[in-house]
Coordinates of C-alpha atoms in Angstrom, one line a residue:
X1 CA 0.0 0.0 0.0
X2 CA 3.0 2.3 0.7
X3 CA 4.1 1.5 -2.5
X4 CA 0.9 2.5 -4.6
X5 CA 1.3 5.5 -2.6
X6 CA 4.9 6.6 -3.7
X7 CA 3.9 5.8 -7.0
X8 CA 1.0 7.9 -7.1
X9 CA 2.7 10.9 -6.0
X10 CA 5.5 10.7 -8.4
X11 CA 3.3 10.0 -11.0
X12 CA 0.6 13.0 -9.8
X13 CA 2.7 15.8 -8.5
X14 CA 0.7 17.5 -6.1
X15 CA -2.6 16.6 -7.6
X16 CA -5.2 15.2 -5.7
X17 CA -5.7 11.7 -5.9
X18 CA -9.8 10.5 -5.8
X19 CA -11.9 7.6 -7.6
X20 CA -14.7 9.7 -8.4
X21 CA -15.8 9.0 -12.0
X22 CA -15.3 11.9 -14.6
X23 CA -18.4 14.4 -14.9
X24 CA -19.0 15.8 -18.8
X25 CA -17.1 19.1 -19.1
X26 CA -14.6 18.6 -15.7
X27 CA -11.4 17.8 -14.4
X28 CA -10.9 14.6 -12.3
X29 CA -7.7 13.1 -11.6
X30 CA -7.6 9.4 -10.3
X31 CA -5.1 6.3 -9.4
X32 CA -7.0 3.1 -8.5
X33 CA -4.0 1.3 -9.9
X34 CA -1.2 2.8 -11.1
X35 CA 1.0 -0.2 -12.8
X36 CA 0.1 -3.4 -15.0
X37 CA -0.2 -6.5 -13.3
X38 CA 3.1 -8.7 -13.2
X39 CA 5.4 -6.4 -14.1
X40 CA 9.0 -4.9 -13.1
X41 CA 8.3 -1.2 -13.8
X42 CA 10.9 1.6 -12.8
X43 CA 9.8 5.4 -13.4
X44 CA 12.3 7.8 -13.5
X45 CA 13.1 11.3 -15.4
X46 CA 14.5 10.5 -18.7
X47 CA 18.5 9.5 -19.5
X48 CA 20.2 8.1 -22.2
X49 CA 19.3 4.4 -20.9
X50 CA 15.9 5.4 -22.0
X51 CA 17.3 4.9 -26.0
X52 CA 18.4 1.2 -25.5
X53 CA 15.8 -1.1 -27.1
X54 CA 13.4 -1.4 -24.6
X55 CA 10.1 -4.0 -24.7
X56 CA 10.2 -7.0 -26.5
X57 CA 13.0 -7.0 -29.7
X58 CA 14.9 -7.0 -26.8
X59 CA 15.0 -10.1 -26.0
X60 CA 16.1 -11.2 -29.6
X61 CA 17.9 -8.3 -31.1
X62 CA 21.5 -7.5 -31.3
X63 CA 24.3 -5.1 -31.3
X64 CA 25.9 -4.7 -34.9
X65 CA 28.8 -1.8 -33.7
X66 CA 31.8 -4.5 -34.0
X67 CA 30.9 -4.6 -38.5
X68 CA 32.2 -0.8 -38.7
X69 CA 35.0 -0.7 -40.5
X70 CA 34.8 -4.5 -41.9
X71 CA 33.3 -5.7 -45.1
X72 CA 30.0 -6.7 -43.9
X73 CA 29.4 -2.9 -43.5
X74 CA 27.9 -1.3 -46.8
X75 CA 27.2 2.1 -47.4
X76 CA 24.1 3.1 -50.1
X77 CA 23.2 6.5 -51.8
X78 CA 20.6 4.7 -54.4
X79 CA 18.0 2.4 -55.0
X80 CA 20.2 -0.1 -57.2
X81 CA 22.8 0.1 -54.2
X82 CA 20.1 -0.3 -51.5
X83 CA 18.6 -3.7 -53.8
X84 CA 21.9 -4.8 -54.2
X85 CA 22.8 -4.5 -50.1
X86 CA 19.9 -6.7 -48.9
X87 CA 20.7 -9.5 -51.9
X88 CA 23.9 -9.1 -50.5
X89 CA 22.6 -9.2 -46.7
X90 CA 20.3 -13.0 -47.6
X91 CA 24.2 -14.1 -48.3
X92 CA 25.2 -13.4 -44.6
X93 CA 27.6 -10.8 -46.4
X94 CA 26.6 -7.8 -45.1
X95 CA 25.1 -7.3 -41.2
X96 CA 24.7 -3.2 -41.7
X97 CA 23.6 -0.7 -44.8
X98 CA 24.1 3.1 -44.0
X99 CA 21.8 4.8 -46.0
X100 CA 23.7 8.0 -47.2
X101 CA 21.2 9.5 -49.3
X102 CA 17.5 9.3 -50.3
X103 CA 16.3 6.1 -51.9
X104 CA 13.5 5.9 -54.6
X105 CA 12.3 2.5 -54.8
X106 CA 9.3 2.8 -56.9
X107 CA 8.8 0.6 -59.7
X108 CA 8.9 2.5 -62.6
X109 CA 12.0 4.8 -61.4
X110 CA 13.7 1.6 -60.5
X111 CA 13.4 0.8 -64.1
X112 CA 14.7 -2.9 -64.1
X113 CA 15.7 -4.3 -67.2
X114 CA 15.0 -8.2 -67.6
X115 CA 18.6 -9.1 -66.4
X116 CA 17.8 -7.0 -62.7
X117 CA 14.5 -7.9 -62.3
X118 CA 15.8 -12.0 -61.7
X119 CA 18.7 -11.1 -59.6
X120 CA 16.7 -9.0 -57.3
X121 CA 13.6 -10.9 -57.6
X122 CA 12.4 -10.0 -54.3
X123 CA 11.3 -6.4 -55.2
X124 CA 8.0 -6.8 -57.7
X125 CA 5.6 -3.7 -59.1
X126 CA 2.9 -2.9 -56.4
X127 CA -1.0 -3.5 -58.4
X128 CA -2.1 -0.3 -59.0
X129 CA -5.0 1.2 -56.9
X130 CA -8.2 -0.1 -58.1
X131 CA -9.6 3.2 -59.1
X132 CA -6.2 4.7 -60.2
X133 CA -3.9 6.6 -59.4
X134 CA -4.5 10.7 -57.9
X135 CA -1.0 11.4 -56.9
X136 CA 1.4 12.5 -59.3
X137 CA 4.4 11.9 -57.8
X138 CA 3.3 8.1 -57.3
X139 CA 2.1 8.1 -61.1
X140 CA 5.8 9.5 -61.8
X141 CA 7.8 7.1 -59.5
X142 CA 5.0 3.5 -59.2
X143 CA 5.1 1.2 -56.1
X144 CA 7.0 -1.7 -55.0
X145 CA 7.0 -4.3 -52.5
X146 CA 10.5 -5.5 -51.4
X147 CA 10.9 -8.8 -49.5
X148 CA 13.9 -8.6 -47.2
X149 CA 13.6 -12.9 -46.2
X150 CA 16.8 -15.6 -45.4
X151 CA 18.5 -12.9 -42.9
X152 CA 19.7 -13.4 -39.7
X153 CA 21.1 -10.3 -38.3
X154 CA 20.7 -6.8 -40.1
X155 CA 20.4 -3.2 -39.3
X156 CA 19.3 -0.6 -41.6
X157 CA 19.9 3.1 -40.5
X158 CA 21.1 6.7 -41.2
X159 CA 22.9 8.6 -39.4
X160 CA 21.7 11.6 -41.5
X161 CA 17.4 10.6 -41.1
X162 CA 17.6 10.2 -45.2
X163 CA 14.1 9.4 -46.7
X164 CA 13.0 5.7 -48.3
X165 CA 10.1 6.5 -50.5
X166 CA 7.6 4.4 -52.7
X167 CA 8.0 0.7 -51.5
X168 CA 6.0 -0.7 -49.0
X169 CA 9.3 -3.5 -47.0
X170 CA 8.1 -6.5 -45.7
X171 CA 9.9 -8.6 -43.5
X172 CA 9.1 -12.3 -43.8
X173 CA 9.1 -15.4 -41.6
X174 CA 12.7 -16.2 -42.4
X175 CA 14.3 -12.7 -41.7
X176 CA 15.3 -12.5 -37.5
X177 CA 17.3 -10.1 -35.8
X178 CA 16.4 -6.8 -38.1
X179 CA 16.4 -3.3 -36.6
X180 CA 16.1 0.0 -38.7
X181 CA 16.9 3.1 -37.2
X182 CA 16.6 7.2 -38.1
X183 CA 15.0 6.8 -41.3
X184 CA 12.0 8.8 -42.7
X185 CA 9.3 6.8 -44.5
X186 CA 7.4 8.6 -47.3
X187 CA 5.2 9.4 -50.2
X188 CA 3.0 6.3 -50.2
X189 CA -0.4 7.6 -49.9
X190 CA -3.1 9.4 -52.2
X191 CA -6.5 10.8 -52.0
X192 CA -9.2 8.1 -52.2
X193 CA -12.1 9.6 -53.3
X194 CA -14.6 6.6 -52.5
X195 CA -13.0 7.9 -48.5
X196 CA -13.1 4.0 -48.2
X197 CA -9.5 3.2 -47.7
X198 CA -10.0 0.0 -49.6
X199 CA -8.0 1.1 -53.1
X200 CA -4.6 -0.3 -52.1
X201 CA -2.8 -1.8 -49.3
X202 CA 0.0 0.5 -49.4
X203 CA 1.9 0.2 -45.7
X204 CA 5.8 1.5 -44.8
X205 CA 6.6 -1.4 -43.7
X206 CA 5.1 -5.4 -42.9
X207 CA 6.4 -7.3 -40.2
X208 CA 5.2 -10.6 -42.3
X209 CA 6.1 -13.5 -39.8
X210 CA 9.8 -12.1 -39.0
X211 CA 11.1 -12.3 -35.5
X212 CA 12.9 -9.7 -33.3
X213 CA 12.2 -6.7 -34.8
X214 CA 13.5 -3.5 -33.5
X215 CA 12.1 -0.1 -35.3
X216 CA 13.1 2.8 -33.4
X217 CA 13.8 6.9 -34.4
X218 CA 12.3 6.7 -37.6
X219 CA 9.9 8.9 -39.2
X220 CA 6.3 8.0 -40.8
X221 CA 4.3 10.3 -42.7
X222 CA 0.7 8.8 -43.8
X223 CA 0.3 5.8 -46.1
X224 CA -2.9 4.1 -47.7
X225 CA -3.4 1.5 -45.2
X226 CA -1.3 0.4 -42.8
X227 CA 2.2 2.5 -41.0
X228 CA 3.6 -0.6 -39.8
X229 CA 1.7 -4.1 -39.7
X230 CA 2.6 -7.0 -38.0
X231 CA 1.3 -10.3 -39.3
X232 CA 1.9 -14.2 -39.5
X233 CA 3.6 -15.4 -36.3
X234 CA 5.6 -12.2 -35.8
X235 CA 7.3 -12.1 -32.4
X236 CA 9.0 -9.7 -30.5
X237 CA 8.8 -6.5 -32.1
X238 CA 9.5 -2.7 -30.5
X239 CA 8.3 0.4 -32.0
X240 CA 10.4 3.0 -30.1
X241 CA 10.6 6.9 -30.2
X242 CA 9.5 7.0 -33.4
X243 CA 6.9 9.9 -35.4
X244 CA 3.6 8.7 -36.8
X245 CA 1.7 10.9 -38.9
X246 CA 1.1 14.4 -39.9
X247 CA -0.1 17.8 -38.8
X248 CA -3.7 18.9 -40.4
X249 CA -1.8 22.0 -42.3
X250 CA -4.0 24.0 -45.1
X251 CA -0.7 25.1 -46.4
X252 CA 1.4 21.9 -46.9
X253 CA 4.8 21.7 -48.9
X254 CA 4.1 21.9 -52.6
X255 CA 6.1 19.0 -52.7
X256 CA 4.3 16.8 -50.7
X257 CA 1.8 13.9 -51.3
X258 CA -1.0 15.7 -49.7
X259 CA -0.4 19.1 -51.6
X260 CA -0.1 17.2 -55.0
X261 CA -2.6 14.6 -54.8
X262 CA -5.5 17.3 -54.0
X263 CA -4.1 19.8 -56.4
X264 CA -4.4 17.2 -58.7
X265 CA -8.5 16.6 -57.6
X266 CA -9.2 20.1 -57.8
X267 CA -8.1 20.0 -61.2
X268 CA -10.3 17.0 -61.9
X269 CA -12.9 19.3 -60.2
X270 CA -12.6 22.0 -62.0
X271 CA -12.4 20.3 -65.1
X272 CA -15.9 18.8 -63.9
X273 CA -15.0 15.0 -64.8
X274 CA -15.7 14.1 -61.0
X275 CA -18.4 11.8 -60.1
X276 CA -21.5 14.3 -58.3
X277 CA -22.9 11.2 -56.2
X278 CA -20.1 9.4 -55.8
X279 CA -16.7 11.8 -55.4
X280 CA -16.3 12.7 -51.9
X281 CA -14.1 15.3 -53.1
X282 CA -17.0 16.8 -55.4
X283 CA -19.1 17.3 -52.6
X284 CA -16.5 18.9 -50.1
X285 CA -15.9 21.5 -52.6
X286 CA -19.4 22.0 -54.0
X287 CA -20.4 22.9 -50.4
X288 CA -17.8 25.4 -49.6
X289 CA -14.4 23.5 -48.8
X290 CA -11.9 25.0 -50.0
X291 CA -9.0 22.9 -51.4
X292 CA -6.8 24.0 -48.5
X293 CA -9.2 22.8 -45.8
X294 CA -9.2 19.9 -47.5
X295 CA -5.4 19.5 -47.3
X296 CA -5.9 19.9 -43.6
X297 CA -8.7 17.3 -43.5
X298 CA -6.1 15.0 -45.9
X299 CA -3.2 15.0 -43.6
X300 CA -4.6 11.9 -41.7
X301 CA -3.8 8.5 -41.1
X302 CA -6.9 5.8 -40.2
X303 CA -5.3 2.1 -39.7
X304 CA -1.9 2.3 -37.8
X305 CA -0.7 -1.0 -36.4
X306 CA -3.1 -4.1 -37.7
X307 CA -1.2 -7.0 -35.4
X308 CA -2.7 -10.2 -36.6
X309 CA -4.2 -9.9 -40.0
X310 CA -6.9 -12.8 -40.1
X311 CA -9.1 -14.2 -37.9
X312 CA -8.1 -17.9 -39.1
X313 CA -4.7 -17.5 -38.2
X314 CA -4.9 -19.8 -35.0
X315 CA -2.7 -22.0 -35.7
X316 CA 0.4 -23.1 -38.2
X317 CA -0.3 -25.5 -41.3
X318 CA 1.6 -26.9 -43.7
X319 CA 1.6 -25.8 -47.2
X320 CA 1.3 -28.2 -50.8
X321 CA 4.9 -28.4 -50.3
X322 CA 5.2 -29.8 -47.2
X323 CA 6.7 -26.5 -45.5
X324 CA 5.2 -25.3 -42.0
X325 CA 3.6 -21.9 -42.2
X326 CA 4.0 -20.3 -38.8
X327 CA 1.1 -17.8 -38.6
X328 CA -0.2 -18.3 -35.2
X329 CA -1.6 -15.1 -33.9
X330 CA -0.7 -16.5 -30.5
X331 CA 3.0 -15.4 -30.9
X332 CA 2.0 -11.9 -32.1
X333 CA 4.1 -9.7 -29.7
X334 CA 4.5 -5.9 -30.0
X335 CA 5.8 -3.5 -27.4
X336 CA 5.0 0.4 -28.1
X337 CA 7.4 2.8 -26.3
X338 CA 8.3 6.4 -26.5
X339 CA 6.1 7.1 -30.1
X340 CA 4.4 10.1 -31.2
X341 CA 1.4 9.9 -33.0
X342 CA -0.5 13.0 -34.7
X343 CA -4.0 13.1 -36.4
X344 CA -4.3 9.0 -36.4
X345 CA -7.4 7.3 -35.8
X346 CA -7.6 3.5 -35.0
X347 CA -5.6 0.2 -34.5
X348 CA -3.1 1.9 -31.6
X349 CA -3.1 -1.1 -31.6
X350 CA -5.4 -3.5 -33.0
X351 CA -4.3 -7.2 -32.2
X352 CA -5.9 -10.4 -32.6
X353 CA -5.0 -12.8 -30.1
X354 CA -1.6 -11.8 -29.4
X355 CA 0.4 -9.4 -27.0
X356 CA 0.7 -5.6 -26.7
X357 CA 2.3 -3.2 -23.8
X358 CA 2.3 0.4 -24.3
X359 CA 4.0 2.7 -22.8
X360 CA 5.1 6.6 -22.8
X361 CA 3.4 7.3 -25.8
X362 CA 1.3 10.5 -27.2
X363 CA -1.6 10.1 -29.3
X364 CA -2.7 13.6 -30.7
X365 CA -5.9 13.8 -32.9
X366 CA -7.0 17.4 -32.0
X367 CA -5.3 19.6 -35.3
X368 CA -7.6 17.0 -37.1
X369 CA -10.7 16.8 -34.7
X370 CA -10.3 20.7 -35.3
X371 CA -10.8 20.8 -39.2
X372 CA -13.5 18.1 -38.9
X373 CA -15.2 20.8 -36.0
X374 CA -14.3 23.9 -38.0
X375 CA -15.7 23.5 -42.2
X376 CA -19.3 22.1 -42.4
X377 CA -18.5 19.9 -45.4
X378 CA -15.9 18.3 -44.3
X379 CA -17.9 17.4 -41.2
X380 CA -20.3 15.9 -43.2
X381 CA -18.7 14.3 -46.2
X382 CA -15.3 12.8 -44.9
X383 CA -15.6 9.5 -43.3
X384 CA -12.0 10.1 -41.1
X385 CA -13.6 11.0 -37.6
X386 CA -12.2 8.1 -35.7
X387 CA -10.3 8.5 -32.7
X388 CA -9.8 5.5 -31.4
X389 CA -7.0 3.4 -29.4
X390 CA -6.3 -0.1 -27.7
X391 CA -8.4 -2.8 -30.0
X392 CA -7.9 -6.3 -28.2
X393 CA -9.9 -9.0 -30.3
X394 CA -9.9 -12.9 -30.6
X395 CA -8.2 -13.2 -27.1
X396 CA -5.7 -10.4 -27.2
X397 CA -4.3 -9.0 -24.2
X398 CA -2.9 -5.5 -24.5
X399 CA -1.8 -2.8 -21.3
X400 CA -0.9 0.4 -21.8
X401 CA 1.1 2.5 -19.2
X402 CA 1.5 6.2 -19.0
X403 CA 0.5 7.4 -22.3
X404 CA -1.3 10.8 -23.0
X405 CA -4.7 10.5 -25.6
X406 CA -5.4 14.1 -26.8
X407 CA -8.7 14.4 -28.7
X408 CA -9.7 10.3 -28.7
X409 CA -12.8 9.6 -28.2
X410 CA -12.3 6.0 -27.7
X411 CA -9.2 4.9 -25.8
X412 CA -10.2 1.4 -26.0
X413 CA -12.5 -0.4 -28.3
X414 CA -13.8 -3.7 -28.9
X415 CA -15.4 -5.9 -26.0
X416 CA -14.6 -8.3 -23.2
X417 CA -16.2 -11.1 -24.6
X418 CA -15.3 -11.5 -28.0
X419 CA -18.7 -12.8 -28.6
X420 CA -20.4 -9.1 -28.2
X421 CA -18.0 -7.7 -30.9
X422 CA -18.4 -9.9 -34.0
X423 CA -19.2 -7.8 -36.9
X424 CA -16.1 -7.8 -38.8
X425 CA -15.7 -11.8 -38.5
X426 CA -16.7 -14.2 -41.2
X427 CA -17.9 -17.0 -40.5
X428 CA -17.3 -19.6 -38.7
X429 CA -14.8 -17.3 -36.8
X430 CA -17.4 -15.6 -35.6
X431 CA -18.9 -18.1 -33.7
X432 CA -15.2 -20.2 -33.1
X433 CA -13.9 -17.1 -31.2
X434 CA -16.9 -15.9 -29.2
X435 CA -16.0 -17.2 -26.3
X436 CA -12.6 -15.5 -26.2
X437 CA -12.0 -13.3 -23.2
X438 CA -9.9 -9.6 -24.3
X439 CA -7.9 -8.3 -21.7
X440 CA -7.6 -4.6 -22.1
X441 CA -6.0 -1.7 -19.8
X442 CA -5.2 1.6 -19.2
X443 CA -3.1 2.4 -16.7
X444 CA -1.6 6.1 -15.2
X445 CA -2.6 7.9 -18.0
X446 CA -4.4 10.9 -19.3
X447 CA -7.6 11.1 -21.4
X448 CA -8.7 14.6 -22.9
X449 CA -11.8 15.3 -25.2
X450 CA -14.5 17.0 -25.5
X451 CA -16.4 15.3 -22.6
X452 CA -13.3 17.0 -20.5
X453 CA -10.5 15.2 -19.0
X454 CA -9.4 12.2 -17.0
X455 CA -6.4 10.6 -15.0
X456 CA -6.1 6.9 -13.9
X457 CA -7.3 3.9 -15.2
X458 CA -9.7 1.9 -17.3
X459 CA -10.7 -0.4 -14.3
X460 CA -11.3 2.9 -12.5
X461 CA -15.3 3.3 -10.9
X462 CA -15.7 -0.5 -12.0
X463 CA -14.8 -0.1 -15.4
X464 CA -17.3 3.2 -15.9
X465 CA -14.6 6.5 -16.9
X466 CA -13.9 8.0 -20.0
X467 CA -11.1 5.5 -21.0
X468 CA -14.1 3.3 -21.5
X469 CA -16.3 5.0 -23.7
X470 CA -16.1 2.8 -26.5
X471 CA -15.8 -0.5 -24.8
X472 CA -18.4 -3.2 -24.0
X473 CA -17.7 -5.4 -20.5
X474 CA -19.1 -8.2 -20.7
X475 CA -19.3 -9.2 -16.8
X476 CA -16.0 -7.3 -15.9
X477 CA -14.3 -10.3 -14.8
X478 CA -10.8 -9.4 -16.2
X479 CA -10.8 -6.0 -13.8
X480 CA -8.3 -6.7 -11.6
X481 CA -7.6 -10.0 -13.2
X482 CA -4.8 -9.6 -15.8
X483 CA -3.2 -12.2 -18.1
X484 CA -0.5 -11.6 -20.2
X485 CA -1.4 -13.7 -23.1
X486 CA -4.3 -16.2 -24.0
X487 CA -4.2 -20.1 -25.6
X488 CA -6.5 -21.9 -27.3
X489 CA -6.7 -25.3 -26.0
X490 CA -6.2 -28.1 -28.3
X491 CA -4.6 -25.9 -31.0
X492 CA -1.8 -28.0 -32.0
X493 CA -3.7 -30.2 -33.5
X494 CA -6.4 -28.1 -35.0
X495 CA -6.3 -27.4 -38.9
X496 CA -6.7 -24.1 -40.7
X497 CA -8.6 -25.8 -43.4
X498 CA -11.1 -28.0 -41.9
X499 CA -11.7 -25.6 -38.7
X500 CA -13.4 -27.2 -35.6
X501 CA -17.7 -27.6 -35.4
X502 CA -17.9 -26.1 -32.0
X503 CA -16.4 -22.7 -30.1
X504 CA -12.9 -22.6 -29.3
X505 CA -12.1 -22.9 -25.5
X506 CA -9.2 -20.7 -23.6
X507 CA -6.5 -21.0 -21.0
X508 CA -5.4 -17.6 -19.6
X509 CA -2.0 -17.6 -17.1
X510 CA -2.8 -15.0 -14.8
X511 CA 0.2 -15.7 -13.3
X512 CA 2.4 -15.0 -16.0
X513 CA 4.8 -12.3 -15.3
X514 CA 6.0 -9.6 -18.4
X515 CA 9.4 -11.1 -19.6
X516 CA 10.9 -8.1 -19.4
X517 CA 11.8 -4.6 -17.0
X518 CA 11.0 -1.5 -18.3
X519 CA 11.2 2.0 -17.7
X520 CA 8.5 5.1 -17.8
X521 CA 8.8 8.7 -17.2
X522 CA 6.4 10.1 -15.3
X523 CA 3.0 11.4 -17.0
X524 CA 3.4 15.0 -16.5
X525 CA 6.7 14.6 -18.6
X526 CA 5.7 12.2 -21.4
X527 CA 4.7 14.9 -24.2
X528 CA 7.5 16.9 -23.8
X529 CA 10.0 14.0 -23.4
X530 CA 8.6 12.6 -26.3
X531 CA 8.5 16.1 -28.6
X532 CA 12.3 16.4 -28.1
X533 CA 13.3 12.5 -28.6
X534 CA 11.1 11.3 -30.7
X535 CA 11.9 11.2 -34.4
X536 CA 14.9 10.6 -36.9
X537 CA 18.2 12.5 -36.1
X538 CA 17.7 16.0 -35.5
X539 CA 16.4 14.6 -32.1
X540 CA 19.4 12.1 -31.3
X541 CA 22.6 12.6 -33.3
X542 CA 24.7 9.5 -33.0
X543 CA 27.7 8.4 -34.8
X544 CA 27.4 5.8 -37.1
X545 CA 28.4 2.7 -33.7
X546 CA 26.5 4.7 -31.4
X547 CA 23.3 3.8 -34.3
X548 CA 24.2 0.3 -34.1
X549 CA 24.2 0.1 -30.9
X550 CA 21.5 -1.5 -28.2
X551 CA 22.5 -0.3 -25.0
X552 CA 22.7 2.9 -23.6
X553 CA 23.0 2.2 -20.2

């Protein structure tokens, strides 16, 4: 009990500490519980032992300082030099690539002959969008995907925050040990004017089965689905002091995807050859948006982090060729440290199954919550209004520590039972997984919308506060009864193609302890630790073995 108490005034300063619930329009600041269940927590104000990879990749990633200087070190300036560095890296030839300058990996400024396109065979054209293209500078440059696979032990960094544009990387089952560092991500998003986000499924980057994963100072501007994904089997992965999104800014770089994509509708709208019933960008501008506000509106990202891609991904199988696919979303594991987020909306994250801990992050939605409360038709023509956080599904158990939600109306999402939140499942999923129990927490943190503003946790008043909002309990059992992960019983001999008759049943460890320490600052200091950290390297400037390092300590 002394303890709790410390911990709740170094966490609260001199506010007061209550349980009452949070009134509409007032302040209320609360600490039932201030730490997650079973784990070895340490807050402190922030130091350099704050940059070593914290949460999950590191318990599988390595350091890669001892290859300066030696041939498996490889510096790259281009897109041929960056193809040629990760052929080189499926060799076991080279453990680290520098990027020195930009790299365009698109698919028509690649411009492969026959000869390139078999040696690097694991970079192929992107399909185009399914109601083409409306950016310009992705019509220009097209899309790739690049495999990085059969790599044990790589980073990828800058030591100068150079850009990677126009290829969504995936990392697949048989890559381990990768970590990218101080690298912007960009120009892989356009205006959808059906506002469905269903035309492509351009992401940054897919962690596609591949273990120990460590993506950390790196910047992400918006893309047309996912930032970073994590599907297949992929285990221990950290997102760290990294920048997701953009700023709602009527007055964008000309250069930019958002600037050029909607100068590139309004000429299609002045030209009149838009759709009137079905171009959302018609009907913004023919009820007084201007094509600035719509800039603003633009500059927003929906999906973030899908972890766990299917529903039917319960257990491995074995393909025609007799190789074992491992695509359980039971090992899904993601840790989430240190990030900023700006003008996102959902899957912060969303994980089926799997595991998620959360901690010292700032989600910021109110620059975009302002256009949507500030011009009439974009109000009531865009479909981006979302503001939601922590989506455990199908058994997931995610906890989030000390984070700050600005302008979220939904912290957490989803139900208890997975049974009350079916709607996106196809059958028989539906009905396979209903029975799954969703652990999902907030812990220490801060909440602030327009219903007012709130400090504590989700299991705060019985589960009744504004973390809450947009969550269904089903008979509250998991308050106060946390379990780190969740197992299907009987899985191991279950098929994916000739799925069970009758509702899965669980096992839940509520014993289980987090398999790693880790380290918070305390709330009152997260947004302005996180403003001067967070991002590629004119926050941190390392040398080139201080990047390829994993302890600070």
């Amino acid at each position: 009990m002394m303890m709790r108490k410390i911990l709740s005034s170094l966490v609260m300063g001199s506010l007061m500490v209550t349980s009452s619930y949070m009134a509409a329009g007032s302040n209320v600041e609360a600490a039932v519980i201030t730490s997650i269940p079973n784990t070895n927590k340490v807050e402190k104000r922030f130091d350099t032992s704050f940059l070593s990879v914290p949460g999950y990749a590191s318990l599988g990633v390595n350091d890669r300082s001892q290859y300066v200087g030696t041939p498996y070190y490889r510096t790259v300036s281009n897109g041929r030099e960056f193809l040629q560095a990760i052929l080189d890296a499926s060799k076991g030839t080279v453990k680290v690539i520098e990027v020195t300058g930009d790299i365009n990996l698109g698919w028509t400024e690649l411009a492969l002959d026959s000869t390139e396109r078999s040696k690097y065979s694991f970079v192929s054209n992107y399909p185009k969008p399914s109601n083409g293209f409306t950016n310009p500078l992705l019509i220009a440059s097209g899309v790739s995907k690049l495999n990085i696979s059969n790599v044990d032990g790589l980073t990828i960094f800058s030591t100068s925050g150079q850009t990677i544009r126009h290829a969504e990387i995936k990392l697949q089952a048989s890559a381990n040990d990768i970590v990218i560092r101080n690298l912007k991500f960009d120009e892989m998003w356009q205006w959808d004017d059906s506002g469905q986000h269903k035309e492509v499924g351009w992401s940054f980057i897919k962690v596609n089965g591949a273990n120990n994963v460590w993506i950390d100072h790196c910047k992400f501007t918006i893309a047309a689905d996912g930032m970073i994904d994590m599907e297949n089997g992929a285990s221990n992965v950290t997102f760290s002091w990294n920048e997701f999104g953009l700023e709602a800014d009527q007055n964008p770089d000309v250069t930019s995807s958002v600037y050029q994509s909607i100068h590139y509708m309004e000429q299609k709208y002045a030209a009149g050859t838009l759709n009137p019933s079905t171009s959302v960008y018609y009907k913004m501008r023919n009820e007084g948006a201007t094509p600035n506000e719509i800039m603003a509106y633009a500059a927003y990202h929906s999906k973030v982090h899908l972890v766990g891609s299917g529903d039917k991904d319960y257990t491995n199988y074995v393909s025609p060729a007799g190789v074992e696919v491992k695509d359980g979303n039971q090992r899904l594991r993601l840790t989430m440290a240190y990030n900023r987020y700006t003008n996102v909306g959902q899957r912060l994250p969303m994980i089926r199954q799997g595991t998620g801990h959360v901690f010292n992050n700032f989600f910021d939605n109110s620059s975009h919550q302002s256009v949507l409360d500030s011009v009439y038709a974009i109000s009531k023509y865009g479909g981006d209004k979302l503001a939601r956080a922590v989506n455990a599904r199908n058994g997931a158990s995610i906890a989030a520590d000390t984070n700050v939600y600005n302008a979220f109306n939904e912290p957490l999402i989803g139900a208890e039972r997975q049974g009350d939140d079916t709607g996106n499942m196809s059958a028989p999923f539906n009905e396979l997984f209903k029975d799954a129990i969703n652990h999902s927490l907030i812990v220490n943190s801060k909440i602030t919308n327009s219903s007012g503003s709130y400090i504590g946790s989700s299991w705060d008043n019985n589960g009744d506060n504004l973390f809450t909002k947009g969550f269904k309990w089903y008979d509250k059992s998991t308050i106060g009864n946390w379990a780190w992960s969740s197992h299907i019983v009987g899985v191991e001999n279950m098929s994916k193609t000739n799925p069970p008759s009758t509702p899965f049943t669980f096992t839940y460890d509520y014993n289980e302890q987090l398999p790693y320490a880790y380290k918070t600052v305390p709330l009152n200091s997260v947004v302005p630790t996180v403003a001067q950290y967070a991002g590629i390297s004119k926050k941190v400037r390392f040398s080139a073995a201080d990047w390829l390092k994993t302890n600070y300590n």
